[in-house]
mmCIF file of C-alpha atoms and ligand atoms in Angstrom:
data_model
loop_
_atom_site.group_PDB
_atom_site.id
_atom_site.type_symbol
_atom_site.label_atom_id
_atom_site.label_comp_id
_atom_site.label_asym_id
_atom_site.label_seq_id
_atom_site.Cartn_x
_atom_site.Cartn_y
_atom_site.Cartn_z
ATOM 1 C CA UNK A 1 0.000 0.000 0.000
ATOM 2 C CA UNK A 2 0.959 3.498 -0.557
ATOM 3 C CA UNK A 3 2.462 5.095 2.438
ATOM 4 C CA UNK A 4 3.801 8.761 3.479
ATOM 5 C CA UNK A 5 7.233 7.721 5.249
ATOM 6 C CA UNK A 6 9.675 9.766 7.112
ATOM 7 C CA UNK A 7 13.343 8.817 7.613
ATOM 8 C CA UNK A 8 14.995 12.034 9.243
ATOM 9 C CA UNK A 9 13.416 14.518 11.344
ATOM 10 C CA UNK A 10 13.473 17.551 10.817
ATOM 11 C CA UNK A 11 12.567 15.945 7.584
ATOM 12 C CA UNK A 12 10.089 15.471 4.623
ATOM 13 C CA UNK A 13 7.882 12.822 4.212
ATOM 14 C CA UNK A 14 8.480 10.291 1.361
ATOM 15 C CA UNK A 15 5.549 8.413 -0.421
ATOM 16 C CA UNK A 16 6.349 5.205 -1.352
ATOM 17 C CA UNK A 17 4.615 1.642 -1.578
ATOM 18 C CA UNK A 18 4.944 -0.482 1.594
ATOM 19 C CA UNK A 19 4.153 -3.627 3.171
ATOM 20 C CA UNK A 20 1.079 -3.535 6.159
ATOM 21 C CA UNK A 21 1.276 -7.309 8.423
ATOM 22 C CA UNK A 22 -2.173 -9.396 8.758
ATOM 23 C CA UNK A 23 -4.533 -8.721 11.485
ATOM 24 C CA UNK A 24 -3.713 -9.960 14.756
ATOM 25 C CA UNK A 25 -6.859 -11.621 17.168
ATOM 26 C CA UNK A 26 -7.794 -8.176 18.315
ATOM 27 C CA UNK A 27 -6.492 -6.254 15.881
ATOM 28 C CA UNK A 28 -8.573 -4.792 12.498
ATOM 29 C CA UNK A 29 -7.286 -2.587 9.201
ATOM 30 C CA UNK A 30 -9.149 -0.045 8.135
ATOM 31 C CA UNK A 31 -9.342 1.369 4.890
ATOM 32 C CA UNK A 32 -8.360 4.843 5.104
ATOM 33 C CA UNK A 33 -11.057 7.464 3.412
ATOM 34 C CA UNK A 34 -9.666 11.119 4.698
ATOM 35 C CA UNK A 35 -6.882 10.986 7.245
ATOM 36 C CA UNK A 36 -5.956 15.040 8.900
ATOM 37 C CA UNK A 37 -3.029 17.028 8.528
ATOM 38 C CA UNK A 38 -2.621 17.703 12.803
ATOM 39 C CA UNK A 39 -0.635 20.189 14.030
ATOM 40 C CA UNK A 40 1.305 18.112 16.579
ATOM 41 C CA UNK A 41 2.908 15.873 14.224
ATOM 42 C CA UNK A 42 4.897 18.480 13.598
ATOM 43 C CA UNK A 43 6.543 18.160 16.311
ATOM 44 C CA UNK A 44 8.089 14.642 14.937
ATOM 45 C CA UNK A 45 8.401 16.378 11.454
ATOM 46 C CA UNK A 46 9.926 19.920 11.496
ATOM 47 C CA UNK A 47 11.418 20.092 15.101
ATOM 48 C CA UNK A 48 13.541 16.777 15.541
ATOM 49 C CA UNK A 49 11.947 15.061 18.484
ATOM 50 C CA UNK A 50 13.390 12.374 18.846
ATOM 51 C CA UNK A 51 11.461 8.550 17.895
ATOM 52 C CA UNK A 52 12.690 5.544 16.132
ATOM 53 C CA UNK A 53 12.928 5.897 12.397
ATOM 54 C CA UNK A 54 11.755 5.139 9.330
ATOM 55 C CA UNK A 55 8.185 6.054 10.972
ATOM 56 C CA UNK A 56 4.278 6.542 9.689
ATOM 57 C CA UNK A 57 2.786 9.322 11.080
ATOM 58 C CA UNK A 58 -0.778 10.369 11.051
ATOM 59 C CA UNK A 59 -3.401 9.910 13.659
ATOM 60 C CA UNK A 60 -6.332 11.401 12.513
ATOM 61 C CA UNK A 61 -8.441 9.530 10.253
ATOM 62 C CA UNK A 62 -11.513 7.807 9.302
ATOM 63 C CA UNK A 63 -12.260 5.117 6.808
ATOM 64 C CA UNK A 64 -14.561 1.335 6.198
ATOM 65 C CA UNK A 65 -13.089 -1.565 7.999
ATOM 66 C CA UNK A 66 -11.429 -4.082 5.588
ATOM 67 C CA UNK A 67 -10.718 -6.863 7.673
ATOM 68 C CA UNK A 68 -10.915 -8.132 11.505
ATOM 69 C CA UNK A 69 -8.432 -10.691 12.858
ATOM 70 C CA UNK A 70 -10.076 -13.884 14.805
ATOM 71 C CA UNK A 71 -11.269 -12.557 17.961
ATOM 72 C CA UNK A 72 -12.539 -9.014 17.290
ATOM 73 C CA UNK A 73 -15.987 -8.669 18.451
ATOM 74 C CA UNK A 74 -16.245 -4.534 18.362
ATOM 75 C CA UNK A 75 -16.819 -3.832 15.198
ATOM 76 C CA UNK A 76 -17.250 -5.606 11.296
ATOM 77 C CA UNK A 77 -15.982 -5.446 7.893
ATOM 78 C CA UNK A 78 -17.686 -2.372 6.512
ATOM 79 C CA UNK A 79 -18.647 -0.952 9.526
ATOM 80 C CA UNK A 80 -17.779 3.517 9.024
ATOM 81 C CA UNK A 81 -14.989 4.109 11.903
ATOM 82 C CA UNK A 82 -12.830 6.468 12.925
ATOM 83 C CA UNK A 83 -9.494 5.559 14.526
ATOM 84 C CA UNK A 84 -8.742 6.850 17.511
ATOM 85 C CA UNK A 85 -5.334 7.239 18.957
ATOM 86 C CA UNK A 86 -5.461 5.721 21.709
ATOM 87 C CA UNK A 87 -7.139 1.769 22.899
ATOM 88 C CA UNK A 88 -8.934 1.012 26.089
ATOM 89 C CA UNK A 89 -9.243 -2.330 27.458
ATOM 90 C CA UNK A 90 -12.563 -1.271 28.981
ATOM 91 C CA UNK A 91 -11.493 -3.130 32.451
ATOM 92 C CA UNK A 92 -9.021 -1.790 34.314
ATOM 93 C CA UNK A 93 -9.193 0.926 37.118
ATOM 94 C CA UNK A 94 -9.131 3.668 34.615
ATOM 95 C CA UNK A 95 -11.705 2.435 32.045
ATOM 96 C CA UNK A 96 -13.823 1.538 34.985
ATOM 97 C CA UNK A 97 -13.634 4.977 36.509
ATOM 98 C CA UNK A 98 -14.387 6.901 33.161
ATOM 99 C CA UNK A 99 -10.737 8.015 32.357
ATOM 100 C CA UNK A 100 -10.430 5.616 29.724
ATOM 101 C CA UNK A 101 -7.607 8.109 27.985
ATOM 102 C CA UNK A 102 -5.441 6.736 31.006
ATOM 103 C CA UNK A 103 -5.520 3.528 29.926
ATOM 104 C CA UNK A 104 -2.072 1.577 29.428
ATOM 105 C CA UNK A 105 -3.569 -1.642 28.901
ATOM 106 C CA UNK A 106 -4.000 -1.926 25.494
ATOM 107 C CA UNK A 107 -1.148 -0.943 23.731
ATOM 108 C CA UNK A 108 -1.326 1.513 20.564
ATOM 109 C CA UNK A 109 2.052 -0.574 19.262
ATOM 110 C CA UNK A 110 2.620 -3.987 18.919
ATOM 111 C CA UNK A 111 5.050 -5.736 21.139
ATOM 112 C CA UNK A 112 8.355 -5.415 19.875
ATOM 113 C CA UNK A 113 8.836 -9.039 19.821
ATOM 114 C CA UNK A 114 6.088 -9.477 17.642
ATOM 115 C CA UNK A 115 6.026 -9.091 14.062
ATOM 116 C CA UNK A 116 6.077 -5.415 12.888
ATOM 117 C CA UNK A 117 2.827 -3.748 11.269
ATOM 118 C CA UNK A 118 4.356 -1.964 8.831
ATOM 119 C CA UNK A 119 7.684 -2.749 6.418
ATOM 120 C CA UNK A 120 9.519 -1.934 3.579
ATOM 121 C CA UNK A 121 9.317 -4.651 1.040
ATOM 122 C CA UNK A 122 13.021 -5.775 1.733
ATOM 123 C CA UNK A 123 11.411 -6.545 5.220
ATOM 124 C CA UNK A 124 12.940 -3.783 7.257
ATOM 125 C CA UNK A 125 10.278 -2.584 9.860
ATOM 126 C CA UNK A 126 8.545 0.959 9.860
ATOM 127 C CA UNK A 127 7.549 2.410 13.062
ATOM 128 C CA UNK A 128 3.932 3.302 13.571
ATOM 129 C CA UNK A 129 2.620 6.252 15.506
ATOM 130 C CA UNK A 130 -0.632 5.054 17.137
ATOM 131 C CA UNK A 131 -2.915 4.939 14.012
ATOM 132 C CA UNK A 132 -0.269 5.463 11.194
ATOM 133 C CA UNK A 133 -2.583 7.006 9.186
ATOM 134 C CA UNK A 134 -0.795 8.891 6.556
ATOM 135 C CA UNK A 135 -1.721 5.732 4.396
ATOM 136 C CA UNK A 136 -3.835 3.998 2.516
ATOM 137 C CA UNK A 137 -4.481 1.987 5.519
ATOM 138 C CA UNK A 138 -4.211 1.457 9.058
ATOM 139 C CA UNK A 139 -3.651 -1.630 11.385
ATOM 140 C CA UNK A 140 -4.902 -0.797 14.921
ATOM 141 C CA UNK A 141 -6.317 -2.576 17.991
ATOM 142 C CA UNK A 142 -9.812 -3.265 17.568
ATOM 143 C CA UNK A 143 -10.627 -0.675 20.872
ATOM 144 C CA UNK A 144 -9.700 1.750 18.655
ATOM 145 C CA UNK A 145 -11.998 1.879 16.700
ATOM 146 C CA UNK A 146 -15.083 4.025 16.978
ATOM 147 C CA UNK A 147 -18.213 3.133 14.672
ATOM 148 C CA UNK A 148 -20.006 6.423 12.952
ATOM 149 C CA UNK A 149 -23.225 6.873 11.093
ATOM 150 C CA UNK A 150 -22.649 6.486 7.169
ATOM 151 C CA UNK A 151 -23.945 9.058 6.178
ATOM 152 C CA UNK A 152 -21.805 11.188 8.098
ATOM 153 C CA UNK A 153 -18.660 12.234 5.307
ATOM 154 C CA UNK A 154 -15.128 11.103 5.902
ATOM 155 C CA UNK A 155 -13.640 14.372 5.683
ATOM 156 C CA UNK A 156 -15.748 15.694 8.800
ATOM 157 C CA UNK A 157 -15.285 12.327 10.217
ATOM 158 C CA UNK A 158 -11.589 12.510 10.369
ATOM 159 C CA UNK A 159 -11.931 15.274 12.301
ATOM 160 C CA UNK A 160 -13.252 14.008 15.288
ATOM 161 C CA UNK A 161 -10.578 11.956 15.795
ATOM 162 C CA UNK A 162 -7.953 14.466 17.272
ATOM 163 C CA UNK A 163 -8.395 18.083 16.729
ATOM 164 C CA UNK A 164 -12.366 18.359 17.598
ATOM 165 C CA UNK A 165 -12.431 15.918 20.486
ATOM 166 C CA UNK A 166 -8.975 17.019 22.304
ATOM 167 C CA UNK A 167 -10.442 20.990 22.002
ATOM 168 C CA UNK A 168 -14.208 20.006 22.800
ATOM 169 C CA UNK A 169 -13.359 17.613 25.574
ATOM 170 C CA UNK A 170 -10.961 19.570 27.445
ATOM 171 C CA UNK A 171 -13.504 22.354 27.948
ATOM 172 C CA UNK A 172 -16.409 19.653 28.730
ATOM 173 C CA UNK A 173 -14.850 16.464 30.432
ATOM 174 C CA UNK A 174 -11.796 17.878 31.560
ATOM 175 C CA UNK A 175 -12.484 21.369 32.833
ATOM 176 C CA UNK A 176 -16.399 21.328 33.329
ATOM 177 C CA UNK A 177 -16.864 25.042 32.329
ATOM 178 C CA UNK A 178 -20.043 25.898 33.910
ATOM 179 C CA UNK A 179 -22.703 28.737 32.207
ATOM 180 C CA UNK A 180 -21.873 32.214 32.814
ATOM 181 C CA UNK A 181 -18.005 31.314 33.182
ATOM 182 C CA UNK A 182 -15.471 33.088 31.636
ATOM 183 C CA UNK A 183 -13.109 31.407 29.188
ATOM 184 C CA UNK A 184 -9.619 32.314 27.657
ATOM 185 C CA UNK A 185 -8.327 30.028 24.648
ATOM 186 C CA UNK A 186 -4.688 30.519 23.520
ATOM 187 C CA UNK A 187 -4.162 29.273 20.187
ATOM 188 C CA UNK A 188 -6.639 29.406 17.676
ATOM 189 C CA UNK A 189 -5.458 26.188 15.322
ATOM 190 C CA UNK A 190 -8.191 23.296 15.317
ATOM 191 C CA UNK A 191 -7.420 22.245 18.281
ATOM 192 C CA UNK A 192 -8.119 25.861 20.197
ATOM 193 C CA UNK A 193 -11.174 26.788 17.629
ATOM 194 C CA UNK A 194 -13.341 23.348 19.406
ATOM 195 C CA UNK A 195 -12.002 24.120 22.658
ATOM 196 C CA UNK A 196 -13.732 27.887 21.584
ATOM 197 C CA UNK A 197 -16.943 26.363 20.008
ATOM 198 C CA UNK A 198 -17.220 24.111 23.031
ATOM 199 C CA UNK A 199 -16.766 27.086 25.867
ATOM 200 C CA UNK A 200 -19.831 28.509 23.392
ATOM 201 C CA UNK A 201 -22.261 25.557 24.023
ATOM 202 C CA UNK A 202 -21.274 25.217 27.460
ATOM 203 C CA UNK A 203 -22.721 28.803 28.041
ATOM 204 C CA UNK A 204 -19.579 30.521 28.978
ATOM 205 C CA UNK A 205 -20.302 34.442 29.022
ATOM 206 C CA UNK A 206 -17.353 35.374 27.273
ATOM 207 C CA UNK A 207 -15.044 33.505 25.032
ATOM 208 C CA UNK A 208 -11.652 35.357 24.700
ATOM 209 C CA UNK A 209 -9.278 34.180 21.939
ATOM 210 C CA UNK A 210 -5.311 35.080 21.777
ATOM 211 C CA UNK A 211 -2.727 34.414 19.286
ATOM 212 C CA UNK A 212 -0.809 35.867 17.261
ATOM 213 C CA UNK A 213 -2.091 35.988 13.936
ATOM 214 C CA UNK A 214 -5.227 37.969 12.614
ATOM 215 C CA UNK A 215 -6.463 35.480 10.282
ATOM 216 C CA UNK A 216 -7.060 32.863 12.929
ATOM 217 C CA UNK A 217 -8.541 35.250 15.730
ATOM 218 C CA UNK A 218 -11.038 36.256 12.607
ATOM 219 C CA UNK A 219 -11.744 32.433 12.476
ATOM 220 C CA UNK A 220 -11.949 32.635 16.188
ATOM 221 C CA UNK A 221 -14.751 35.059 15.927
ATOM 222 C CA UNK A 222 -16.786 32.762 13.761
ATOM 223 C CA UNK A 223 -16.631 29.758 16.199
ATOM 224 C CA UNK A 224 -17.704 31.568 18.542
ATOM 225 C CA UNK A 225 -15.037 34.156 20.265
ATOM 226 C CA UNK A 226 -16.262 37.172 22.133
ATOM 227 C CA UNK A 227 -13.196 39.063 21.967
ATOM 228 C CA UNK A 228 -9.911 38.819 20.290
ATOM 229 C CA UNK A 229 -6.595 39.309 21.510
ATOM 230 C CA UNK A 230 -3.599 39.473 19.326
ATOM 231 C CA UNK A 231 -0.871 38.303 21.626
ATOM 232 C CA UNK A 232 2.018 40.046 18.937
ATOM 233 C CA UNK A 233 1.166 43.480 19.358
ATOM 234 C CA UNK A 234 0.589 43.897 23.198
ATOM 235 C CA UNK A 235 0.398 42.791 26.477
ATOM 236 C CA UNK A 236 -2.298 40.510 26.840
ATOM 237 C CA UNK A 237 -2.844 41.063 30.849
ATOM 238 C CA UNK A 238 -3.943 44.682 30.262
ATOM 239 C CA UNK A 239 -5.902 43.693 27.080
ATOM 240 C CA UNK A 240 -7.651 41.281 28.930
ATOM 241 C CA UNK A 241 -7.944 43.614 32.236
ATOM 242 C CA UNK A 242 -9.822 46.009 29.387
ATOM 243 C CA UNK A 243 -12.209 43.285 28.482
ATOM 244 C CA UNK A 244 -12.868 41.651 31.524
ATOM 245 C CA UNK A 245 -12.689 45.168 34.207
ATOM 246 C CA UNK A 246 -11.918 44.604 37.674
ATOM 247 C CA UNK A 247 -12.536 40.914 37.506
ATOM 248 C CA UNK A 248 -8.640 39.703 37.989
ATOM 249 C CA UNK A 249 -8.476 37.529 35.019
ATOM 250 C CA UNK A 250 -10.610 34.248 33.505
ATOM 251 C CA UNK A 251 -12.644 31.771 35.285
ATOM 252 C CA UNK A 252 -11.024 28.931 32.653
ATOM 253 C CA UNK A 253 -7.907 29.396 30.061
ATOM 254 C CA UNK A 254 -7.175 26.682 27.831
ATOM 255 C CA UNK A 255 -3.395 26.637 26.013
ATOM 256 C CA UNK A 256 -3.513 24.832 22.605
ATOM 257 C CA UNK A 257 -0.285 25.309 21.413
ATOM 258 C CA UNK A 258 2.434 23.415 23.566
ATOM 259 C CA UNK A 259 5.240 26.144 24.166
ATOM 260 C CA UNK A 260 6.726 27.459 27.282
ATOM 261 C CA UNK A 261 4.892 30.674 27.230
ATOM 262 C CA UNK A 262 1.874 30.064 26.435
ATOM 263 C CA UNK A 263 1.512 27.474 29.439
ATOM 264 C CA UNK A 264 3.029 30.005 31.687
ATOM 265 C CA UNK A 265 0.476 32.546 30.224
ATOM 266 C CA UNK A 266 -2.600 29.894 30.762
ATOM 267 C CA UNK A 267 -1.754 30.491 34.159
ATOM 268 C CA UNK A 268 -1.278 33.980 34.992
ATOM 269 C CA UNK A 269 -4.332 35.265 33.278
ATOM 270 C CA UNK A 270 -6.571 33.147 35.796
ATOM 271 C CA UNK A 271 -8.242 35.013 38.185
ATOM 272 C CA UNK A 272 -9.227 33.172 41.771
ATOM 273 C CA UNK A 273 -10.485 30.118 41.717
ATOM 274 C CA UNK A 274 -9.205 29.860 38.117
ATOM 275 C CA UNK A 275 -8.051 26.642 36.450
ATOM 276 C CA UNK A 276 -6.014 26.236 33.467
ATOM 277 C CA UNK A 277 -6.324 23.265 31.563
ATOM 278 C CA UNK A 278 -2.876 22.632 29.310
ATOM 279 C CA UNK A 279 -3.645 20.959 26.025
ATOM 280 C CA UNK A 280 -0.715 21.175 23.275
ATOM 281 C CA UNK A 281 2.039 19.156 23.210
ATOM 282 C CA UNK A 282 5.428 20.521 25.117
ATOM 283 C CA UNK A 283 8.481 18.573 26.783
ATOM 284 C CA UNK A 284 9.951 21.036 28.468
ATOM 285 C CA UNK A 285 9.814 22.382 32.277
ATOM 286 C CA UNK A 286 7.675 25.602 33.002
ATOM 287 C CA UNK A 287 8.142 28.429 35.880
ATOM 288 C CA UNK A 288 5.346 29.787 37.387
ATOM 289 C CA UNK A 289 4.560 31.934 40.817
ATOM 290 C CA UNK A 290 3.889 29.984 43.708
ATOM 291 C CA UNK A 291 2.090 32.529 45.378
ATOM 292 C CA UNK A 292 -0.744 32.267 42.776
ATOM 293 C CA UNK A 293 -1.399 28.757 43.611
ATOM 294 C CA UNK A 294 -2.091 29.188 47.318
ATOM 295 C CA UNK A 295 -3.451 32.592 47.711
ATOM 296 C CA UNK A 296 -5.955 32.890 45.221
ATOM 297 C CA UNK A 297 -6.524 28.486 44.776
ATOM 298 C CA UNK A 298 -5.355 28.629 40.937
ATOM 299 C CA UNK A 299 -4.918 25.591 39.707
ATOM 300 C CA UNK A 300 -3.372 23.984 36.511
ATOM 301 C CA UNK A 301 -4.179 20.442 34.924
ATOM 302 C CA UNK A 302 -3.178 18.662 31.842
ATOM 303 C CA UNK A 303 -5.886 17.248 28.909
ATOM 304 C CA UNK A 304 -5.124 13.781 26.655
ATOM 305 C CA UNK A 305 -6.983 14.016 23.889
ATOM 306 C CA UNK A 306 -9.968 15.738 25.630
ATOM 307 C CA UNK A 307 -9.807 13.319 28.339
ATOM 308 C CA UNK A 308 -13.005 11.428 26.533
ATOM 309 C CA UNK A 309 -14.642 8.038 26.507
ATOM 310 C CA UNK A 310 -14.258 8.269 23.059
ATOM 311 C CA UNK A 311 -16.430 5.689 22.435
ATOM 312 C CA UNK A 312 -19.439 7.566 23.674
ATOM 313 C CA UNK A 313 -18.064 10.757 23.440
ATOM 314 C CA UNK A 314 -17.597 10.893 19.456
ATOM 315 C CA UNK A 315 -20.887 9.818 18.238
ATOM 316 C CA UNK A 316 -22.305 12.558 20.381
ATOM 317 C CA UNK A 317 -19.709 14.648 18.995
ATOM 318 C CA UNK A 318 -20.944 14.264 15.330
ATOM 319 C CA UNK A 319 -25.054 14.176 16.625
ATOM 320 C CA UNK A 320 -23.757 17.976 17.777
ATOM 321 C CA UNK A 321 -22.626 18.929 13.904
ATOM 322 C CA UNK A 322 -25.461 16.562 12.318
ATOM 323 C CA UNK A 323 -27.737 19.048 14.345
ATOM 324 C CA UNK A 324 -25.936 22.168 12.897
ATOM 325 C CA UNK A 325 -24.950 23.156 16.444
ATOM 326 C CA UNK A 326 -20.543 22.196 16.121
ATOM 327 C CA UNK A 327 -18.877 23.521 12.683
ATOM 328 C CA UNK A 328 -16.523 21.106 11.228
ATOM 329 C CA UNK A 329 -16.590 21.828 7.811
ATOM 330 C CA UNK A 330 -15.380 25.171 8.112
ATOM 331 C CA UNK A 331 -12.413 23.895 9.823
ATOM 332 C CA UNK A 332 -11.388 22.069 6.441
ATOM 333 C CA UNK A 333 -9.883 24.324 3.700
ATOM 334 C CA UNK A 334 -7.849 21.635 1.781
ATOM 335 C CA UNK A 335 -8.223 18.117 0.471
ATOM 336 C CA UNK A 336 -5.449 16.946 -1.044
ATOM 337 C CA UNK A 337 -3.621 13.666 -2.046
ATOM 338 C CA UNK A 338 -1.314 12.153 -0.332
ATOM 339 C CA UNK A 339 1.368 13.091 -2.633
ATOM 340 C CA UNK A 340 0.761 16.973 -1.764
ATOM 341 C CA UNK A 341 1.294 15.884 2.159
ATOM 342 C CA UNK A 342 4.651 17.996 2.372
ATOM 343 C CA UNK A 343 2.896 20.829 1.022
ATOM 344 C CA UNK A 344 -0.077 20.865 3.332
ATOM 345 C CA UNK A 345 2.449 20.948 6.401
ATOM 346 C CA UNK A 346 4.467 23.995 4.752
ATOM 347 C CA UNK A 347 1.327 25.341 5.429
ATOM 348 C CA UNK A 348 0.434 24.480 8.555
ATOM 349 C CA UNK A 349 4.274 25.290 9.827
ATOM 350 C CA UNK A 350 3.962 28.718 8.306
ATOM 351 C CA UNK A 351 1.100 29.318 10.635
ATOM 352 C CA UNK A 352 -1.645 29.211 7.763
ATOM 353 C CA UNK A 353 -5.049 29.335 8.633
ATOM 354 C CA UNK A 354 -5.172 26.067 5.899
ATOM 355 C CA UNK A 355 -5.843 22.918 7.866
ATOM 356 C CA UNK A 356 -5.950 20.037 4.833
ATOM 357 C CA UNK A 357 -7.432 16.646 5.189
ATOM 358 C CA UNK A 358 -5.519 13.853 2.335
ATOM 359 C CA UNK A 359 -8.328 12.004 0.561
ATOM 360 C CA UNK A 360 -8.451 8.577 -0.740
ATOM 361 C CA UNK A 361 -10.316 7.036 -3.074
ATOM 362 C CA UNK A 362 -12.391 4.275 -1.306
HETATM 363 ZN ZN1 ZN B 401 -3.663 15.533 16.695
HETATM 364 ZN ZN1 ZN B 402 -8.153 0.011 30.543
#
């Protein structure tokens, strides 16, 4: 099957024809029909983090099952699905207790002792990244699988497997923003935009968006934002001290873009009682002022991937959109083919508004 590989990071990917295994007992492939172009795989591609190499990427994608090894039970050959990054056995303390992100049960790789999924056709093995779904197909875990209407379109469908649910669910499952709240989101990608969209349905009063670039705080606005704040041009604790008068900063900030700053700045804008709910993906160690933590009861969490039961969670997810009440398809501007893959992240790493989706012929 065709493949988008990458061999060196920084690095571009290279599309070439490669080998995907047979179905383990549990395991299923799916027949990729739209797979996303998400922002935090480019931390493997254009910033060198380090993983084992050659390596798919990808992990947002949805697509018709194609086959089911002998013990799958979830889900059946043609069933709609999308693939969700991460598995859950559905039985151990975390599954149990509703934080079935947490889950370490089921892994999203295959043992290394066991064959691997994907390889070059002189047999050397290529890495996966959870779904591996800059491909024609995908060999995953059967758990991570999530069944969908069919008559709800790939593209859209896609979606909901990262960027919608990790915004959407941080703001509903994670943080619990309450009606009349006030709301901060830095980072206006696809990621921040559902975290915006989702502050809007919860009933938040006001939704303020931040970044740095005018085209996505204009997007911001139509998902939902109350106010804007470009973070470039000035300092956003008096800007938001304008908007918000006397009130000592936001009930709830959200940080969707995984740098230093911006999770320092999720926490200093909180007023008391505030929490800040860290979403993007950053490795590094962050300072902030203890004082804030004790006198005024700030607090600061992390979000996985919305911290969902994605199995329940995404269905209601797309009933939300099929209802006209979540926009997705606004948050596509691109659909491209997997050969164009290196140009849709040019894109994305230039800090485009452009979010493409590759399409497949199915
Ligand atoms: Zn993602
Ligand atoms: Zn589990």
């Amino acid at each position: 099957m065709k493949a988008a590989v990458l061999y060196e990071s920084p690095g571009q990917l290279q599309v070439e024809d490669i080998v995907i295994d047979d179905p383990q007992p549990n395991e299923i492939i799916i027949q990729i029909a739209a797979s996303g172009l998400c922002h935090s795989d480019l931390h493997w591609l254009d910033r060198g983090y380090p993983m084992p190499k050659p390596i798919v990427l990808g992990h947002e994608a949805a697509g018709i099952v194609a086959r089911v090894g002998s013990e799958v039970s979830k889900v059946q050959v043609g069933d709609h699905v999308i693939g969700y990054n991460l598995g859950s056995c559905g039985d151990c303390e975390w599954c149990r207790s509703d934080r079935k992100v947490l889950c370490t049960r089921v892994g999203v790789r295959r043992d290394p002792s066991d064959r691997p999924r994907l390889s070059k056709h002189d047999g050397t093995p290529i890495e996966t990244s959870s779904l591996a779904a800059f491909a024609e197909q995908m060999l995953v875990h059967e758990s991570q699988a999530v069944i969908i209407d069919k008559d709800i379109a790939f593209d859209i469908a896609a979606m909901v497997g990262c960027g919608v649910p990790t915004g959407f669910g941080a703001v509903t499952r994670r943080a619990n923003v309450y009606p009349n709240a006030t709301v901060a989101v830095i980072g206006c990608g696809g990621i921040g935009l559902n975290a915006i969209q989702a502050a809007v349905l919860a009933g938040a009063s006001r939704v303020i968006a931040i970044d740095v670039n005018d085209g996505k705080l204009e997007l911001a606005r139509q998902f939902g934002a109350t106010d804007v704040i470009n973070s470039s041009t000035g300092d956003v604790l008096k800007r938001l001290g304008e908007i918000l008068p006397g009130r000592g900063g936001v009930d709830f900030s959200f940080e969707a873009i995984g740098k230093k700053a911006t999770y320092e700045l999720a926490f200093e804008i909180l007023r008391p009682g505030g929490l800040a709910t860290v979403i993007g993906v950053y490795e590094g160690d962050i300072q902030l002022p203890a004082q804030l933590f004790w006198s005024g009861e700030r607090a600061i969490q992390g979000s996985l991937m919305g911290s969902l039961d994605f199995q329940a969670d995404l269905p209601r997810i797309l009933e939300l959109y099929q209802q006209g009440r979540l926009k997705l398809e606004e948050l596509i501007s691109n659909r491209i083919p997997l050969e164009q893959i290196n140009e849709g992240y040019a894109e994305i790493s230039k800090g485009s508004v452009a979010r493409s989706v590759v399409m497949f012929d199915v």
